[in-house]
XYZ file of N, CA and C in Angstrom:
462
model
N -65.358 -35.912 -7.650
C -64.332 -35.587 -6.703
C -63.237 -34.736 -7.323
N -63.134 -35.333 -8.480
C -62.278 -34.207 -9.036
C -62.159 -32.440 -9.449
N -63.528 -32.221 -9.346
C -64.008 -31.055 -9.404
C -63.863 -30.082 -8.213
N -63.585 -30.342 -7.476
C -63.346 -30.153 -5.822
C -61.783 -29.933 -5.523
N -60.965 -30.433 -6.270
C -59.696 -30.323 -6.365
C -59.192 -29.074 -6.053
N -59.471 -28.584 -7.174
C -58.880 -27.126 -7.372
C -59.255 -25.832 -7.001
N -60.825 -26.158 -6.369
C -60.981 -25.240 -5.613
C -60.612 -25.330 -4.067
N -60.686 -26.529 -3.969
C -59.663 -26.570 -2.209
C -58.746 -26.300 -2.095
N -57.831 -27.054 -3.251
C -56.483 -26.124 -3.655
C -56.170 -24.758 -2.995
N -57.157 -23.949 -3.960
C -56.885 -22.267 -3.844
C -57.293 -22.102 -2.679
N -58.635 -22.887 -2.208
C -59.069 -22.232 -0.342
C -57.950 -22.255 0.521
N -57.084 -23.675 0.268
C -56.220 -23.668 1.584
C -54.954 -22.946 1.006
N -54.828 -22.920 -0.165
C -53.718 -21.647 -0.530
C -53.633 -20.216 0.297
N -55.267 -19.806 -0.212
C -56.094 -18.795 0.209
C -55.781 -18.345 2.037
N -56.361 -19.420 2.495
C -56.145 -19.600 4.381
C -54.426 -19.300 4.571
N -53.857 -19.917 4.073
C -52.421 -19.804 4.465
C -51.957 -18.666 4.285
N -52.202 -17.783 3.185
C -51.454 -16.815 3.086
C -52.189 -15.442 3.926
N -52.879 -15.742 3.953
C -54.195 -15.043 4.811
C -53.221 -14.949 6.257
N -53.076 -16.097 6.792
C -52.570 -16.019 8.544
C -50.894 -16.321 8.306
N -50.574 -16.155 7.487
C -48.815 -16.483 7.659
C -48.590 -15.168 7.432
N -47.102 -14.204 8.375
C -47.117 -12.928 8.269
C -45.860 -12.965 8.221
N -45.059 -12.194 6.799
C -43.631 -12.058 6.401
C -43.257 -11.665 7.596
N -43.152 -10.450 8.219
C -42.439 -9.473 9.023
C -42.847 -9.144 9.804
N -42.516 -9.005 10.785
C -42.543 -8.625 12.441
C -42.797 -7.210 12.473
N -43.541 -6.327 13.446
C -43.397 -5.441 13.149
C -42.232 -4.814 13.961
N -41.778 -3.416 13.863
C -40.781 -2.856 14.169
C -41.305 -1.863 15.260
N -40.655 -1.713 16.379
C -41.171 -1.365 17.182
C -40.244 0.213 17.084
N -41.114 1.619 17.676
C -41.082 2.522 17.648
C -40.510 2.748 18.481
N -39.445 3.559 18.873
C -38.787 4.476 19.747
C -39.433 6.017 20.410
N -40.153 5.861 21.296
C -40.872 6.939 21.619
C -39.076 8.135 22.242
N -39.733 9.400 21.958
C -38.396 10.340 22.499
C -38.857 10.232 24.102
N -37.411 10.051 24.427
C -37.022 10.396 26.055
C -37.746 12.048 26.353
N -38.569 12.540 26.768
C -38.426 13.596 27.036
C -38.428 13.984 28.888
N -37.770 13.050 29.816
C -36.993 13.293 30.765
C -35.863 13.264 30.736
N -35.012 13.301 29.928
C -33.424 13.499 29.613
C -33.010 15.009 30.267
N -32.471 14.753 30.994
C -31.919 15.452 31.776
C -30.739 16.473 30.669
N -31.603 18.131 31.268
C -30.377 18.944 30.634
C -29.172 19.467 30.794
N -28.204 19.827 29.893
C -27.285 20.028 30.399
C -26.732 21.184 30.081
N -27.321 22.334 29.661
C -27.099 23.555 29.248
C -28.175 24.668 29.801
N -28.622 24.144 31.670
C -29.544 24.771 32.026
C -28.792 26.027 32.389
N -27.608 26.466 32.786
C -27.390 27.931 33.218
C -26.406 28.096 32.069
N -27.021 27.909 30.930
C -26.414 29.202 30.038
C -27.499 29.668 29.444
N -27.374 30.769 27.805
C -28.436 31.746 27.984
C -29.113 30.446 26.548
N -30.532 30.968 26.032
C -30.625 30.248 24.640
C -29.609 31.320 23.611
N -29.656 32.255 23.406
C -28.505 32.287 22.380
C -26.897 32.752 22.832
N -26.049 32.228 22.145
C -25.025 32.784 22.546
C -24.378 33.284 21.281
N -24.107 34.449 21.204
C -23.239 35.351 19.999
C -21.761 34.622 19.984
N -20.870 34.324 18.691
C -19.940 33.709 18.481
C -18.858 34.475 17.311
N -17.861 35.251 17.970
C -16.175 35.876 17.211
C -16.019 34.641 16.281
N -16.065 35.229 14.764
C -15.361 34.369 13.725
C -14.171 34.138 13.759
N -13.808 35.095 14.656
C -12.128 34.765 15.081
C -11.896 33.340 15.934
N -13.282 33.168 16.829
C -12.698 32.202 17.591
C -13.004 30.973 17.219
N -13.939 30.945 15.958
C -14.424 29.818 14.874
C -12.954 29.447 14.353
N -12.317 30.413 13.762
C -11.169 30.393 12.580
C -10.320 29.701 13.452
N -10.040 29.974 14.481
C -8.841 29.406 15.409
C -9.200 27.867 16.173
N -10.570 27.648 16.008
C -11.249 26.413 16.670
C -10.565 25.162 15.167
N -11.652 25.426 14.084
C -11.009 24.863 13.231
C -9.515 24.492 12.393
N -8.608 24.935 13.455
C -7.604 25.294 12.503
C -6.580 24.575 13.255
N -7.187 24.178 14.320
C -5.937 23.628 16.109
C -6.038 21.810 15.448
N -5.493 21.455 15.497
C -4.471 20.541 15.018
C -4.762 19.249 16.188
N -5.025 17.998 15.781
C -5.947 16.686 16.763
C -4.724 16.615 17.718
N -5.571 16.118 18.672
C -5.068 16.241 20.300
C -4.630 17.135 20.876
N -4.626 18.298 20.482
C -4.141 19.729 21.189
C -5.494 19.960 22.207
N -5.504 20.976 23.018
C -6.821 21.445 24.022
C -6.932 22.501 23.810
N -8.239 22.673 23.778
C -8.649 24.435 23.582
C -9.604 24.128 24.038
N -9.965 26.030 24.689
C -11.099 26.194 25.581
C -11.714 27.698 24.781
N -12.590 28.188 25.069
C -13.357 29.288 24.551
C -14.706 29.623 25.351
N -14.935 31.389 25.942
C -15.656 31.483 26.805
C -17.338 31.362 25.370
N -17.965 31.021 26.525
C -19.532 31.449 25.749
C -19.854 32.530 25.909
N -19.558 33.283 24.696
C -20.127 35.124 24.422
C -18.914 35.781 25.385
N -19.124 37.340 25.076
C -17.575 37.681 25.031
C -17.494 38.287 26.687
N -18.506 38.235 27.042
C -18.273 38.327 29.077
C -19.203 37.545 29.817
N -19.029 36.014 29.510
C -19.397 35.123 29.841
C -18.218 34.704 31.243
N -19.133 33.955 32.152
C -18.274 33.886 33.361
C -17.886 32.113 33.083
N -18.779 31.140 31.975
C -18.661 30.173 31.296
C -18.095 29.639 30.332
N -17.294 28.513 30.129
C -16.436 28.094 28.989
C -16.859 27.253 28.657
N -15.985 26.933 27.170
C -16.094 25.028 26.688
C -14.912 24.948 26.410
N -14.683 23.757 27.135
C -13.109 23.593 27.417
C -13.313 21.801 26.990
N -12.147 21.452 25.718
C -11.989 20.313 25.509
C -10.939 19.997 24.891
N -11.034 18.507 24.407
C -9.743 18.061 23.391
C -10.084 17.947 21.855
N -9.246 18.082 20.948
C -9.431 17.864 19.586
C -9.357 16.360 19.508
N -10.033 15.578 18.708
C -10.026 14.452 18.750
C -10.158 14.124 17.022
N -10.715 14.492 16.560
C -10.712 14.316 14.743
C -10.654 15.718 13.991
N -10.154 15.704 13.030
C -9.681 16.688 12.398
C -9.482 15.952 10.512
N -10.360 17.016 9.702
C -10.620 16.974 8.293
C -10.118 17.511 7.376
N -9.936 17.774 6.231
C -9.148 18.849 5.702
C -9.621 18.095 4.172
N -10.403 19.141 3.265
C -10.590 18.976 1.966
C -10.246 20.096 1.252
N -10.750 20.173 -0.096
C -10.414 21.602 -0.663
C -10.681 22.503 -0.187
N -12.327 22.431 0.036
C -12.750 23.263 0.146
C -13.843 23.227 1.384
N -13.696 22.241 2.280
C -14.497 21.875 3.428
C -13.202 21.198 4.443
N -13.139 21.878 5.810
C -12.861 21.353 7.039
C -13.875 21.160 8.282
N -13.524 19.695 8.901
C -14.334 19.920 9.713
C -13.267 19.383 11.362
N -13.827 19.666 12.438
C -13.207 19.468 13.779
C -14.125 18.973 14.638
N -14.071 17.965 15.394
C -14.833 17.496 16.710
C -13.719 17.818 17.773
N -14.483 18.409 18.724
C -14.019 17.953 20.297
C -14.600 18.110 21.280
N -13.860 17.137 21.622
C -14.805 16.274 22.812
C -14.544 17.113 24.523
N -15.819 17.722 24.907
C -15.743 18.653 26.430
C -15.076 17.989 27.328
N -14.537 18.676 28.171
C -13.888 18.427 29.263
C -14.738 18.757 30.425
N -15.652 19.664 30.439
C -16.267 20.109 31.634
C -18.251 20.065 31.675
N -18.201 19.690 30.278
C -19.570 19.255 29.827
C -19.735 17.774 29.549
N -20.351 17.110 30.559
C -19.693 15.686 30.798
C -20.686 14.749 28.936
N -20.032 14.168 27.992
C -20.688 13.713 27.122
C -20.897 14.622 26.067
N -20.330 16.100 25.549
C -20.813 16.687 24.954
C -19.256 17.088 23.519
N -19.958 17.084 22.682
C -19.002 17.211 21.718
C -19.285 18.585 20.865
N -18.322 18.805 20.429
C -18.420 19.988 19.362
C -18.366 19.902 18.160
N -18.938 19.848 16.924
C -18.620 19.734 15.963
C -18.785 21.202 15.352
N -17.787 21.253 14.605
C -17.762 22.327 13.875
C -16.783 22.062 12.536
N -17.579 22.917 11.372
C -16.916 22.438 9.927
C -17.055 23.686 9.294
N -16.550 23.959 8.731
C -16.313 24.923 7.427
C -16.081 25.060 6.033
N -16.680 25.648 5.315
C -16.672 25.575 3.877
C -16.575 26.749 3.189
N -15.742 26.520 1.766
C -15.197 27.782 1.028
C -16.480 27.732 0.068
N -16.726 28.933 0.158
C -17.900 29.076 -1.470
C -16.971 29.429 -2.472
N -17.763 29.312 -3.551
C -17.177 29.402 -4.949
C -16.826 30.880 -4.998
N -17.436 31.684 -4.322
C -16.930 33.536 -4.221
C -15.952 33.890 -3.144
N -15.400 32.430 -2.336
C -14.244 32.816 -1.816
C -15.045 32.962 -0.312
N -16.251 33.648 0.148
C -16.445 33.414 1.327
C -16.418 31.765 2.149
N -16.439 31.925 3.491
C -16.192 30.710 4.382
C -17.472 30.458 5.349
N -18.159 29.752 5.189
C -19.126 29.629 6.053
C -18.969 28.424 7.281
N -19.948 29.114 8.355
C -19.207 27.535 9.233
C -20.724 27.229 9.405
N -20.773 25.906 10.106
C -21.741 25.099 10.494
C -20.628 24.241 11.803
N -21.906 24.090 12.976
C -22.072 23.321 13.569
C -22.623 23.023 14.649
N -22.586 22.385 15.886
C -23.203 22.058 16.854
C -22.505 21.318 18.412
N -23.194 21.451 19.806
C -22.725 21.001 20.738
C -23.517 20.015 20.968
N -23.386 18.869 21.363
C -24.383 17.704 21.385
C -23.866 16.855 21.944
N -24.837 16.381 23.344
C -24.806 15.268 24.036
C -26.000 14.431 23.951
N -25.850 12.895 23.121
C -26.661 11.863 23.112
C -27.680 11.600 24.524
N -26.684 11.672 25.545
C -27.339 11.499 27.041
C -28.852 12.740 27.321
N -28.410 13.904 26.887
C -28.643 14.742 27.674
C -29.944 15.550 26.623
N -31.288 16.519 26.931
C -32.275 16.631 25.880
C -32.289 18.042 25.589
N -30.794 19.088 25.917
C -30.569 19.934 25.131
C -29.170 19.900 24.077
N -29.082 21.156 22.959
C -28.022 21.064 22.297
C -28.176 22.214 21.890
N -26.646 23.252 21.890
C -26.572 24.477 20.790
C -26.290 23.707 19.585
N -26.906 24.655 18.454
C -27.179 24.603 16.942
C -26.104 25.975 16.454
N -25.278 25.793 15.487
C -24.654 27.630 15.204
C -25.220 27.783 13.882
N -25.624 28.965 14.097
C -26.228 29.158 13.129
C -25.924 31.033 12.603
N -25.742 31.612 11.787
C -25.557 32.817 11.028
C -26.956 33.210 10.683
N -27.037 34.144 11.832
C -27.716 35.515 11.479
C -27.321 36.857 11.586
N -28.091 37.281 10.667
C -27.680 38.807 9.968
C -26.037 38.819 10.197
N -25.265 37.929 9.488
C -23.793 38.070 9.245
C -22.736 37.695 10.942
N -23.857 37.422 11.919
C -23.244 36.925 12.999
C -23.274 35.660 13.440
N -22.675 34.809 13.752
C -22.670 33.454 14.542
C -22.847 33.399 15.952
N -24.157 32.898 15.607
C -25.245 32.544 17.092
C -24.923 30.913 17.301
N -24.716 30.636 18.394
C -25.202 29.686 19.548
C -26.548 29.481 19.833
N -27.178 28.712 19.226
C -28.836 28.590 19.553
C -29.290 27.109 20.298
N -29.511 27.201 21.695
C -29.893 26.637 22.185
C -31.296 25.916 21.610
N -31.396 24.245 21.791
C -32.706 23.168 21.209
C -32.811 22.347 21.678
N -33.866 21.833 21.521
C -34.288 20.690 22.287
C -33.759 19.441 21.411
N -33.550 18.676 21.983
C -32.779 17.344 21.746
C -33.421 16.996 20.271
N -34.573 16.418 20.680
C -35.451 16.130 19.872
C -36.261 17.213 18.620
N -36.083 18.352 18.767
C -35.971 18.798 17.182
C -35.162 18.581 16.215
N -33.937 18.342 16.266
C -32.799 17.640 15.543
C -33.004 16.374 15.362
N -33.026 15.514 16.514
C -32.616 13.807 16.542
C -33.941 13.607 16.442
N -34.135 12.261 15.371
C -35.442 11.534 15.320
C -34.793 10.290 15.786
N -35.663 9.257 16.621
C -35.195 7.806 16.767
C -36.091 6.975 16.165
C-alpha cells in the first residue's frame, strides 16, 4: 500500500492543476465601427497658417478662440482653452469645441535644438469615428482627416 502513495499523490496533484485555471480570460473590445461622424462636411485635408498655430498655442486658459478651417472656408472651430503647458522647450494647449459637440483640440509645440518649432496635434472626439491628425508636409501644416480607429486601439 505504500507504494501507491506517491504515485496518487502526483495523479491527484496532476488532476488539480490540470482543471484549476489562474485567470479569467479578458475579454476583447471589438471597434465600434457605427460611430457616428462628425466631420462629414468638411474636406479630408485641410491646409493650416503657422500663424494661426503660433497664436492658438500662445492664448492663455479660459480665454475663447475660434479659427476658420483653411483660409476660405465658410467653417470654424470655435472653443475654450481649458489646459495650458509651458516647458523649455515644449508647450502644449487643449480646447475644448464649442460647436463640435465632444471634440477637443490638442495642439503642442516643440523647440528643436536648431531653434526650429514644430507643432503636433489633433481634433478628437471619443464619441464620434472620425478625427483630424496635423501633420507637416512639404513645410506646410495639413489637417488630415482619419478614421477613429487608425489611431485608437481598445
Amino acid at each position: 500500500m505504500k507504494y501507491l502513495l506517491l504515485p496518487g499523490t502526483c495523479l491527484i496533484a496532476l488532476f488539480i492543476s490540470v482543471s484549476v485555471s489562474a485567470q479569467t480570460p479578458v475579454p476583447v473590445n471589438e471597434p465600434d465601427q457605427k460611430k457616428p461622424k462628425l466631420f462629414t462636411e468638411l474636406p479630408d485635408k485641410i491646409p493650416v497658417d503657422i500663424t494661426v498655430l503660433q497664436t492658438l498655442i500662445n492664448t492663455e486658459t479660459g480665454k475663447a478662440v475660434s479659427f476658420r478651417f483653411g483660409a476660405n472656408a465658410s467653417k470654424s472651430f470655435t472653443g475654450q482653452v481649458v489646459s495650458k503647458t509651458e516647458d523649455q522647450s515644449i508647450r502644449s494647449v487643449v480646447i475644448r469645441s464649442g460647436n463640435y459637440n465632444g471634440a477637443t483640440l490638442t495642439l503642442s509645440s516643440s523647440t528643436q535644438p536648431n531653434g526650429t518649432v514644430k507643432f503636433t496635434g489633433r481634433i478628437i472626439s471619443f464619441q464620434h469615428g472620425d478625427l483630424y491628425e496635423l501633420q507637416n508636409q512639404n513645410d506646410q501644416y495639413i489637417l488630415v482627416k482619419k478614421n477613429f480607429y487608425d489611431l485608437i486601439n481598445e
